Coordinates of C-alpha atoms in Angstrom, one line a residue:
M1 CA 0.5 0.0 0.1
L2 CA 3.1 2.3 1.5
S3 CA 4.9 1.9 -2.1
F4 CA 1.0 2.6 -4.5
V5 CA 1.2 5.4 -2.9
A6 CA 4.2 6.9 -2.4
T7 CA 4.5 5.4 -7.0
A8 CA 0.6 7.4 -7.4
I9 CA 2.2 10.7 -5.7
L10 CA 6.0 10.2 -8.1
A11 CA 3.5 9.8 -11.0
V12 CA 1.5 13.4 -10.2
A13 CA 4.5 14.7 -9.5
L14 CA 5.7 14.1 -12.7
V15 CA 2.9 15.2 -14.9
G16 CA 2.8 18.3 -12.4
E17 CA 6.8 19.1 -13.5
R18 CA 6.5 18.0 -17.0
V19 CA 2.7 21.1 -17.2
E20 CA 5.2 23.0 -15.3
F21 CA 8.2 22.9 -17.2
D22 CA 6.0 23.0 -20.6
R23 CA 4.2 26.6 -19.6
S24 CA 7.6 27.6 -19.0
S25 CA 9.1 26.7 -21.8
R26 CA 6.1 28.6 -23.7
D27 CA 5.8 31.7 -20.8
A28 CA 9.9 31.7 -21.7
A29 CA 8.9 32.1 -25.6
D30 CA 6.2 35.0 -25.8
V31 CA 8.9 36.7 -22.9
S32 CA 11.9 36.0 -25.9
R33 CA 9.3 36.8 -29.4
A34 CA 7.9 39.8 -27.7
A35 CA 11.1 41.1 -26.9
T36 CA 12.8 40.7 -30.3
A37 CA 9.4 42.0 -31.3
V38 CA 9.7 45.6 -29.3
G39 CA 13.8 45.9 -30.1
A40 CA 12.7 45.3 -34.0
D41 CA 10.3 47.6 -32.6
I42 CA 13.1 50.3 -31.2
L43 CA 14.6 50.1 -34.5
L44 CA 12.1 50.3 -36.8
A45 CA 10.9 53.5 -35.3
D46 CA 14.2 55.1 -35.6
E47 CA 14.7 54.1 -38.9
R48 CA 11.6 55.7 -38.9
L49 CA 12.5 59.3 -37.3
T50 CA 16.5 58.7 -39.1
M51 CA 15.3 58.8 -42.6
S52 CA 11.8 61.6 -42.0
A53 CA 14.6 63.4 -40.2
N54 CA 17.8 63.2 -43.3
M55 CA 14.2 64.0 -45.7
A56 CA 13.6 67.3 -44.1
S57 CA 17.6 68.2 -44.3
A58 CA 17.9 67.3 -48.5
T59 CA 14.7 68.5 -49.1
G60 CA 13.4 71.5 -47.1
E61 CA 9.6 70.0 -46.9
G62 CA 7.8 70.8 -44.0
R63 CA 5.6 67.4 -44.3
W64 CA 8.5 64.8 -43.4
V65 CA 8.7 67.6 -40.3
R66 CA 4.9 66.4 -39.2
R67 CA 6.4 62.6 -40.1
Y68 CA 9.0 62.9 -38.2
Q69 CA 6.9 64.8 -34.8
S70 CA 4.3 60.6 -36.5
F71 CA 6.8 58.4 -35.7
I72 CA 7.4 60.1 -32.2
P73 CA 5.4 58.3 -30.3
D74 CA 6.3 54.9 -31.5
I75 CA 9.7 54.8 -30.1
D76 CA 7.7 56.4 -26.5
T77 CA 5.9 53.2 -26.3
A78 CA 8.8 50.9 -28.1
I79 CA 11.0 51.6 -24.7
A80 CA 8.8 52.5 -22.1
T81 CA 7.3 48.4 -23.2
A82 CA 11.0 47.7 -23.3
T83 CA 11.6 49.1 -20.0
G84 CA 8.0 46.7 -18.9
M85 CA 8.8 43.1 -19.9
A86 CA 12.7 43.0 -18.0
S87 CA 14.3 42.4 -14.3
P88 CA 14.3 45.7 -12.3
A89 CA 18.3 45.9 -12.4
A90 CA 17.9 45.6 -16.2
A91 CA 15.4 47.7 -17.1
Q92 CA 17.1 50.9 -14.8
R93 CA 19.9 49.8 -17.1
F94 CA 17.8 49.6 -20.5
D95 CA 16.0 53.0 -19.7
Q96 CA 18.6 55.8 -19.2
E97 CA 20.5 53.6 -22.0
T98 CA 18.4 54.2 -25.0
R99 CA 16.2 56.9 -23.3
A100 CA 19.5 59.1 -22.6
A101 CA 20.4 58.3 -27.2
N102 CA 17.0 58.8 -28.6
D103 CA 16.7 62.3 -26.6
S104 CA 19.4 63.2 -28.1
L105 CA 19.0 62.1 -30.9
V106 CA 15.4 64.1 -30.8
D107 CA 16.7 67.0 -29.6
M108 CA 20.1 66.7 -32.4
E109 CA 17.1 66.5 -34.9
A110 CA 15.2 70.0 -34.4
Q111 CA 18.2 71.1 -34.3
S112 CA 17.7 70.3 -38.1
F113 CA 14.4 70.9 -38.2
A114 CA 15.2 74.0 -37.4
A115 CA 17.6 74.9 -39.3
V116 CA 15.5 73.5 -42.3
K117 CA 13.0 75.9 -41.0
A118 CA 15.4 78.6 -41.1
G119 CA 16.2 77.5 -45.2
D120 CA 19.8 76.6 -43.7
L121 CA 19.5 73.3 -45.4
A122 CA 23.5 73.0 -45.2
R123 CA 23.5 73.0 -41.2
A124 CA 20.9 71.0 -41.0
R125 CA 22.5 68.1 -43.1
A126 CA 25.7 68.9 -40.5
I127 CA 24.2 67.6 -37.3
L128 CA 22.7 64.8 -38.7
D129 CA 26.3 64.1 -40.6
S130 CA 28.4 64.8 -37.7
E131 CA 29.9 62.8 -35.1
D132 CA 28.1 62.9 -31.9
Y133 CA 25.3 62.0 -34.1
A134 CA 26.1 58.3 -35.2
T135 CA 27.7 58.0 -31.8
Q136 CA 23.9 58.5 -30.1
K137 CA 22.5 56.3 -33.1
K138 CA 25.4 53.6 -31.8
L139 CA 24.2 54.0 -28.4
L140 CA 21.1 53.3 -29.0
A141 CA 21.2 49.8 -30.6
D142 CA 23.7 48.5 -28.2
G143 CA 21.2 49.3 -25.6
S144 CA 19.1 47.6 -27.6
G145 CA 21.1 44.6 -27.9
R146 CA 21.8 44.4 -24.3
F147 CA 18.5 44.5 -23.6
L148 CA 17.4 41.7 -25.9
R149 CA 20.6 39.4 -24.5
S150 CA 19.8 40.5 -20.1
L151 CA 16.0 39.8 -21.1
R152 CA 17.3 36.3 -22.8
Q153 CA 19.6 35.3 -20.6
D154 CA 15.9 36.1 -17.7
T155 CA 14.6 33.4 -19.2
M156 CA 17.1 30.6 -19.4
A157 CA 18.2 31.2 -15.4
Q158 CA 13.7 30.7 -14.9
L159 CA 14.5 27.5 -17.3
D160 CA 16.7 26.4 -15.3
A161 CA 15.3 27.0 -11.5
V162 CA 12.3 24.6 -13.0
R163 CA 14.7 22.7 -13.6
S164 CA 16.8 22.6 -10.6
N165 CA 13.4 22.8 -8.5
A166 CA 12.3 19.2 -10.4
G167 CA 15.0 17.4 -10.1
L168 CA 15.2 18.3 -6.1
F169 CA 12.2 17.2 -6.0
L170 CA 12.1 13.9 -7.8
V171 CA 15.3 13.3 -5.1
A172 CA 13.1 13.3 -2.7
L173 CA 10.3 11.6 -3.0
I174 CA 12.8 9.0 -5.4
A175 CA 14.6 8.8 -1.9
S176 CA 11.2 8.2 0.6
G177 CA 9.0 5.9 -2.0
L178 CA 13.0 3.5 -3.0
A179 CA 10.8 0.1 -2.0
G180 CA 8.0 0.3 -4.9
F181 CA 9.8 3.2 -7.4
V182 CA 12.0 -0.7 -8.6
A183 CA 9.3 -1.8 -10.8
L184 CA 8.6 1.8 -12.6
W185 CA 11.9 2.8 -12.4
W186 CA 12.1 1.9 -15.6
L187 CA 9.1 4.5 -17.2
I188 CA 10.3 6.9 -14.6
S189 CA 13.7 7.1 -16.8
R190 CA 11.9 7.6 -20.5
I191 CA 9.9 10.4 -18.4
I192 CA 13.5 11.9 -17.5
A193 CA 14.9 11.5 -20.8
V194 CA 12.3 13.6 -22.4
S195 CA 11.8 15.6 -20.0
E196 CA 15.6 16.3 -20.2
G197 CA 15.7 16.4 -24.1
D198 CA 12.1 18.8 -24.0
H199 CA 15.0 21.7 -22.4
R200 CA 17.3 20.9 -24.6
R201 CA 14.6 22.1 -27.9
A202 CA 13.5 24.7 -25.7
E203 CA 17.1 26.0 -25.8
L204 CA 16.9 25.7 -29.1
R205 CA 14.7 26.9 -30.0
L206 CA 14.8 29.9 -27.7
N207 CA 18.7 30.3 -29.8
Y208 CA 17.0 30.0 -33.0
M209 CA 14.1 32.7 -32.9
A210 CA 16.8 35.3 -31.3
R211 CA 18.4 34.9 -34.6
H212 CA 15.9 33.8 -37.9
D213 CA 13.0 36.0 -38.6
E214 CA 9.6 34.4 -38.4
L215 CA 7.7 34.5 -41.2
T216 CA 10.1 33.7 -43.9
G217 CA 13.0 31.2 -41.2
L218 CA 16.1 33.7 -42.8
P219 CA 18.8 35.2 -41.0
N220 CA 17.7 38.4 -39.5
R221 CA 19.4 41.6 -39.4
R222 CA 22.2 40.0 -36.5
N223 CA 22.6 37.0 -37.6
F224 CA 23.4 38.7 -41.3
V225 CA 25.8 41.1 -39.9
E226 CA 27.8 38.5 -37.7
E227 CA 28.0 36.2 -41.2
V228 CA 29.6 39.2 -43.2
L229 CA 31.9 39.8 -40.2
R230 CA 33.0 36.0 -40.8
L231 CA 33.1 36.6 -44.5
L232 CA 35.1 40.0 -44.5
A233 CA 37.5 37.6 -41.8
L234 CA 37.8 34.8 -44.6
Q235 CA 38.4 37.7 -46.9
Q236 CA 40.7 39.9 -45.5
A237 CA 43.6 36.1 -44.5
A238 CA 43.4 35.7 -48.1
G239 CA 43.7 38.6 -49.6
T240 CA 42.4 38.0 -52.5
G241 CA 38.5 38.5 -53.3
L242 CA 35.7 40.5 -53.2
V243 CA 32.7 40.4 -50.4
A244 CA 29.2 41.9 -51.6
V245 CA 26.6 42.9 -49.7
A246 CA 23.3 43.6 -52.1
M247 CA 19.8 45.2 -50.9
V248 CA 17.5 43.3 -52.7
D249 CA 14.1 44.6 -52.4
V250 CA 10.3 44.6 -54.3
D251 CA 8.9 46.9 -56.2
N252 CA 5.8 49.0 -56.1
F253 CA 5.2 45.3 -53.3
K254 CA 3.0 47.8 -51.2
D255 CA 0.1 48.6 -54.2
I256 CA 0.1 43.4 -53.3
N257 CA -0.9 44.9 -50.1
D258 CA -3.6 47.6 -50.9
T259 CA -5.0 45.6 -53.7
L260 CA -5.1 42.1 -52.0
G261 CA -4.5 42.5 -48.3
H262 CA -1.0 42.0 -46.6
Q263 CA -2.1 37.9 -46.5
Y264 CA -0.7 38.2 -49.7
G265 CA 1.4 39.9 -49.0
D266 CA 3.0 37.8 -46.4
A267 CA 2.8 34.8 -48.4
L268 CA 3.9 36.2 -51.0
I269 CA 6.8 36.9 -49.0
R270 CA 7.1 33.5 -47.3
L271 CA 8.2 32.1 -51.5
L272 CA 10.7 34.9 -52.3
P273 CA 13.8 33.3 -50.6
D274 CA 13.5 29.7 -52.7
R275 CA 14.2 32.0 -55.8
L276 CA 16.2 34.7 -53.3
R277 CA 18.7 31.1 -53.5
G278 CA 19.1 30.8 -57.3
C279 CA 21.8 33.2 -57.6
L280 CA 23.1 32.6 -54.9
P281 CA 26.5 30.0 -54.6
A282 CA 26.0 27.3 -51.1
A283 CA 28.3 30.0 -49.1
G284 CA 26.0 32.8 -49.5
V285 CA 24.1 34.4 -46.7
L286 CA 20.3 35.0 -47.8
A287 CA 19.0 37.3 -44.8
R288 CA 15.0 39.3 -44.2
F289 CA 15.2 42.7 -42.0
G290 CA 10.8 42.9 -42.2
G291 CA 8.5 44.2 -44.5
D292 CA 10.3 43.0 -48.9
E293 CA 13.8 43.8 -48.2
F294 CA 16.8 40.9 -48.2
T295 CA 19.9 41.4 -48.2
M296 CA 22.6 39.6 -49.9
A297 CA 26.6 38.3 -49.2
V298 CA 28.7 36.5 -50.8
T299 CA 32.7 36.1 -52.1
V300 CA 33.6 36.9 -55.1
A301 CA 36.9 37.6 -56.6
D302 CA 35.6 41.3 -59.0
E303 CA 33.6 43.2 -59.6
A304 CA 32.6 42.3 -63.2
E305 CA 31.9 38.5 -61.5
A306 CA 29.6 41.0 -58.4
R307 CA 27.3 42.6 -61.5
A308 CA 26.9 39.3 -63.3
Q309 CA 25.9 38.2 -59.6
F310 CA 23.7 40.5 -58.9
A311 CA 22.5 41.1 -62.7
A312 CA 21.1 37.1 -62.6
V313 CA 18.5 38.6 -59.2
S314 CA 15.5 39.6 -62.6
Q315 CA 16.2 37.0 -64.6
L316 CA 14.3 35.0 -60.5
F317 CA 11.6 36.4 -61.4
A318 CA 11.0 36.7 -64.6
E319 CA 8.1 33.5 -64.0
P320 CA 4.7 35.3 -61.8
F321 CA 3.9 33.8 -58.8
D322 CA 0.6 31.8 -57.5
V323 CA -0.5 33.0 -54.0
D324 CA -3.7 31.4 -53.6
G325 CA -4.8 31.6 -57.3
H326 CA -3.3 35.0 -58.1
M327 CA -0.6 34.7 -60.8
L328 CA 1.6 38.1 -59.7
A329 CA 4.4 39.0 -61.5
I330 CA 6.8 40.9 -59.6
T331 CA 10.3 43.1 -60.4
V332 CA 12.9 43.7 -57.6
S333 CA 15.4 46.9 -57.3
V334 CA 18.9 45.1 -56.8
G335 CA 21.7 47.5 -55.0
V336 CA 25.9 46.0 -54.6
A337 CA 28.1 47.4 -52.8
L338 CA 31.9 46.0 -52.4
S339 CA 34.3 45.3 -49.7
P340 CA 37.2 45.8 -50.0
F341 CA 36.2 48.7 -52.5
H342 CA 33.3 51.0 -51.3
A343 CA 33.6 49.7 -47.2
S344 CA 34.9 48.0 -44.5
T345 CA 31.8 47.3 -41.7
P346 CA 29.1 45.5 -42.3
D347 CA 27.7 49.2 -41.3
D348 CA 28.6 50.6 -44.3
L349 CA 28.6 48.3 -46.9
L350 CA 24.6 47.7 -46.3
R351 CA 24.4 51.6 -46.7
L352 CA 26.8 52.2 -49.0
A353 CA 24.0 49.0 -50.7
D354 CA 20.9 51.3 -49.2
I355 CA 21.8 54.4 -51.7
A356 CA 23.6 51.6 -54.6
L357 CA 19.4 50.8 -54.0
Y358 CA 18.0 53.8 -55.1
E359 CA 20.3 54.3 -57.6
A360 CA 18.1 51.0 -59.0
K361 CA 14.5 51.8 -58.7
T362 CA 15.3 55.5 -60.1
E363 CA 16.8 54.2 -63.4
G364 CA 13.6 52.8 -63.2
R365 CA 13.3 49.5 -61.0
N366 CA 13.6 46.3 -62.1
R367 CA 17.0 45.5 -63.0
A368 CA 20.5 45.8 -60.2
H369 CA 22.8 49.3 -59.7
I370 CA 27.0 48.5 -58.6
F371 CA 27.0 51.5 -56.1
A372 CA 30.3 53.8 -57.5
P373 CA 31.3 57.3 -55.3
V374 CA 29.6 59.3 -58.9
L375 CA 26.1 58.3 -56.5
D376 CA 27.2 61.3 -54.1
E377 CA 27.9 63.3 -56.7
R378 CA 24.6 62.9 -57.9
K379 CA 22.6 63.0 -55.6
R380 CA 23.9 65.9 -54.5
E381 CA 23.6 67.1 -57.8
R382 CA 19.5 66.3 -58.0
K383 CA 19.2 68.1 -54.6
E384 CA 20.7 72.0 -55.7
L385 CA 18.3 71.2 -59.3
E386 CA 15.5 70.4 -56.5
A387 CA 16.1 73.7 -55.1
D388 CA 16.9 75.6 -57.7
L389 CA 13.4 74.1 -59.7
R390 CA 11.4 75.5 -56.4
V391 CA 12.9 78.9 -57.0
A392 CA 12.3 78.4 -60.5
L393 CA 8.8 78.2 -59.7
G394 CA 8.9 81.1 -57.9
Q395 CA 10.9 83.4 -59.8
D396 CA 8.7 82.5 -63.1
Q397 CA 11.3 81.1 -64.4
L398 CA 9.4 78.1 -67.0
A399 CA 8.3 79.2 -70.3
L400 CA 5.7 77.1 -72.0
Y401 CA 6.7 76.4 -76.6
Y402 CA 4.2 75.6 -78.4
Q403 CA 4.5 73.2 -81.3
P404 CA 2.8 73.6 -84.5
L405 CA 0.6 70.2 -85.0
M406 CA -0.2 70.9 -89.0
S407 CA -2.4 69.5 -91.7
N408 CA -1.4 66.2 -93.4
D409 CA -0.7 68.4 -96.8
G410 CA 1.3 70.7 -94.8
S411 CA -1.0 74.0 -95.5
H412 CA -1.9 74.9 -92.2
I413 CA -1.8 74.6 -88.7
T414 CA -4.6 73.2 -87.0
G415 CA -3.2 72.9 -83.1
L416 CA -0.5 73.8 -80.5
E417 CA 1.5 70.9 -78.5
A418 CA 2.6 73.0 -75.1
L419 CA 5.5 72.0 -74.2
V420 CA 7.2 73.5 -70.5
R421 CA 10.6 74.7 -70.6
W422 CA 13.3 75.5 -67.6
Q423 CA 15.6 78.1 -69.2
H424 CA 17.2 78.3 -65.9
P425 CA 20.0 82.4 -64.5
H426 CA 23.3 79.7 -65.0
R427 CA 22.9 77.1 -65.9
G428 CA 20.9 77.6 -69.4
M429 CA 18.2 75.7 -71.1
V430 CA 17.6 73.0 -68.7
S431 CA 15.7 69.7 -70.4
P432 CA 12.6 69.2 -69.4
S433 CA 14.1 65.0 -69.1
Q434 CA 16.6 66.1 -66.8
F435 CA 14.1 68.0 -64.1
I436 CA 11.1 66.4 -65.1
P437 CA 12.3 63.3 -63.0
V438 CA 13.3 65.1 -60.4
A439 CA 10.0 66.7 -60.4
E440 CA 8.6 63.1 -60.2
Q441 CA 10.8 62.0 -57.0
S442 CA 10.4 65.5 -55.3
G443 CA 6.7 66.4 -55.7
L444 CA 7.6 69.4 -57.1
I445 CA 5.2 67.3 -60.5
L446 CA 2.3 68.9 -59.1
A447 CA 3.2 72.8 -58.6
V448 CA 5.5 72.7 -62.7
G449 CA 1.3 70.8 -63.7
E450 CA -0.2 73.5 -62.0
W451 CA 1.7 75.7 -63.6
V452 CA 2.0 74.0 -67.2
L453 CA -2.1 74.2 -67.7
R454 CA -2.6 77.6 -65.5
R455 CA -0.2 78.6 -68.2
A456 CA -2.1 76.8 -71.5
F457 CA -5.9 77.4 -70.3
E458 CA -4.4 81.1 -70.5
D459 CA -2.3 81.3 -73.9
L460 CA -5.6 80.0 -75.0
A461 CA -6.8 83.3 -75.9
R462 CA -4.5 84.1 -77.8
W463 CA -5.3 81.4 -80.8
P464 CA -8.8 81.8 -81.3
G465 CA -10.3 78.1 -82.8
L466 CA -6.4 76.6 -82.5
P467 CA -7.0 74.0 -80.2
I468 CA -4.0 73.4 -77.4
A469 CA -2.8 70.1 -76.1
V470 CA -1.2 69.9 -72.8
N471 CA 0.8 66.7 -71.7
L472 CA 0.0 64.9 -68.5
S473 CA 1.7 62.9 -65.0
P474 CA 0.9 60.4 -63.6
M475 CA 1.5 61.5 -60.3
Q476 CA -1.2 65.1 -60.7
L477 CA -3.9 61.7 -62.1
R478 CA -3.4 60.6 -58.6
D479 CA -3.8 63.3 -56.7
P480 CA -7.2 63.3 -55.0
S481 CA -8.2 66.9 -55.7
F482 CA -6.9 67.5 -59.5
L483 CA -9.7 67.6 -60.7
E484 CA -10.9 70.6 -58.4
T485 CA -7.8 72.0 -59.1
V486 CA -8.6 71.6 -63.2
R487 CA -11.7 73.1 -62.4
R488 CA -10.7 76.5 -60.0
L489 CA -7.7 77.4 -63.1
L490 CA -11.0 76.5 -65.9
V491 CA -13.0 79.5 -64.2
A492 CA -9.8 81.9 -63.5
S493 CA -8.7 81.1 -67.2
K494 CA -12.9 81.1 -68.7
A495 CA -10.8 78.5 -71.3
D496 CA -13.0 77.1 -73.1
P497 CA -12.1 73.1 -72.5
K498 CA -13.6 72.0 -76.4
R499 CA -10.4 73.9 -77.9
I500 CA -8.5 71.5 -74.6
E501 CA -7.6 67.9 -75.2
L502 CA -5.1 65.9 -71.8
E503 CA -2.7 64.0 -72.8
V504 CA -1.7 60.1 -70.8
T505 CA 0.7 58.3 -71.0
E506 CA -0.7 54.0 -70.9
S507 CA 1.4 53.2 -67.8
L508 CA -2.1 55.5 -65.1
L509 CA -3.8 52.0 -68.1
L510 CA -1.9 49.9 -65.7
E511 CA -3.5 51.1 -62.1
D512 CA -7.3 50.3 -61.2
N513 CA -9.0 50.6 -63.7
G514 CA -12.1 51.6 -62.1
R515 CA -10.2 55.3 -60.8
V516 CA -8.8 55.6 -64.0
Q517 CA -12.1 55.7 -66.2
K518 CA -14.0 57.5 -63.3
L519 CA -11.3 59.8 -63.4
L520 CA -11.2 60.1 -67.6
A521 CA -14.9 60.2 -67.9
D522 CA -15.7 63.2 -65.0
L523 CA -13.3 65.1 -68.0
R524 CA -14.7 64.6 -70.6
A525 CA -17.9 65.3 -68.8
M526 CA -15.8 68.5 -68.7
G527 CA -15.4 69.0 -72.4
F528 CA -12.1 68.1 -72.5
S529 CA -11.1 66.0 -74.5
I530 CA -8.9 62.4 -73.7
A531 CA -4.7 60.9 -76.1
L532 CA -3.1 57.9 -75.5
D533 CA -0.3 59.1 -76.0
D534 CA 3.2 57.2 -76.8
F535 CA 1.2 54.1 -77.9
G536 CA 3.5 51.5 -78.1
T537 CA 6.3 52.9 -76.5
G538 CA 4.3 50.4 -72.8
Y539 CA 2.8 47.6 -72.7
S540 CA 1.2 48.8 -75.8
S541 CA -2.4 46.1 -74.7
L542 CA -5.9 47.2 -77.9
N543 CA -7.6 46.7 -74.7
Y544 CA -7.5 49.8 -73.7
L545 CA -9.1 51.0 -76.4
R546 CA -11.7 49.3 -76.0
R547 CA -12.3 50.0 -72.6
F548 CA -11.4 53.9 -72.3
D549 CA -12.7 56.3 -74.3
F550 CA -10.0 58.0 -76.0
N551 CA -10.0 60.8 -79.1
K552 CA -6.9 60.9 -79.7
I553 CA -4.3 57.5 -80.3
K554 CA -0.3 59.5 -80.6
I555 CA 1.0 55.9 -80.9
D556 CA 4.9 56.2 -81.5
Q557 CA 7.2 55.3 -84.2
S558 CA 9.1 53.5 -82.6
F559 CA 5.8 51.5 -83.7
T560 CA 6.0 52.5 -87.4
K561 CA 9.1 53.1 -88.2
G562 CA 9.7 50.3 -90.8
I563 CA 6.3 49.5 -91.4
E564 CA 6.5 48.8 -95.0

């Protein structure tokens, strides 16, 4: 009877220990996931603040200051959440380190904004490029890293305590019920072995979660940086070859989330690693930093090999992805930096690769671009041209030239096409191919487009009886206030919309057809004629001609050249 009771108590104790361990393991895993997430939130919020401050200092636009201010609550919330998760000592240290660094960053960014408001963009940029600013950012990142390590150590200590207490309890029960325990020894040994195995698996799982992306299972930023350091050490020891670090970004990924929903975006992200591995050797490293942002690192012999390696990335996406019945055709842009040519640390290589990625997107996306020092000069020139364009709009330096449209026999003029030109006081005549892309990237195209429409409407009276054609940018037509702007300009100029032809490009038609159809119908209802410009240079679907009502189709010469 005593043996039976001892055995029963032991069995209950074993079950209780197993339940308690499972609960403790789940709690520890939850804490680790939460810690990783809040650490990522702090870094993400900090990156958003830094991006907004940089954009404000680069463009001088107030909307970046407002966007910066909208992100302040995010980092405060993330820091407060982090301090509530750790031990009092770790929380106090984390709070002191990160808040001091964060407050310093906020103060310097406020100084930068003050310089932006005063129009001193050079000082604003200098503040953000200062060594003190970089030091505070590093302190914030280091504090977050120490917090994650401290919290992981706490969870490991909790698991060890559970295991230790369970072991002591089992020894006491075995000593008191040894007589009845002999028959069940084999079974108990198996249960103990399983429990110890669960402990080991739990530790491995926690280690894995701290170093990998949850959605794809790829290495995360921390893991990737360690791998890049390893590759750099091998390259330096060998004294030959280069380490190539690449940033890979899905073009227009936001459109997928906006049109289909985030569940389809997540499903697509899970499919991308298999494609991306297709251009990496076995020793290459593939990681995900979040969103649609992937990174690669590989050792190459020279720049030519790096160029060929990453140029092949776009070819991997020639076939669309089947995501729950939706065939999604996507492209990717790639920016590459090389060590030791461009930088020698993971952070610097990632920063330069990001600049190269921006250049790839600027050049039209769906391509790879290797960083070059000239990109810094181009970036500076773009900013200067953007600043000059703002002045040009304020000082009325733009002009409209009118190209005559002749009758078939060349005997008379049938209409005019308005062409915007910029006579710069120092640069001379600036080609639209130079300043229109800058206007579109900076958002100034809305102001330029409104200026062109206003001047064309006013000039209409100079040529009675002749229609005028005006080109529209797709960004103008995406502006929710575009129709109201057109109505206001018509009223102010008293122009006849029936004498005005608005030209749109094929790229607009690739967007939401319902929205585009309504917009074009509203313009036609106001009296405008609608022309499809440069038909034949893009997708050139004849289906457009059936779905959309155009008064004129302008076929590009590249489409008809050599037709005979």
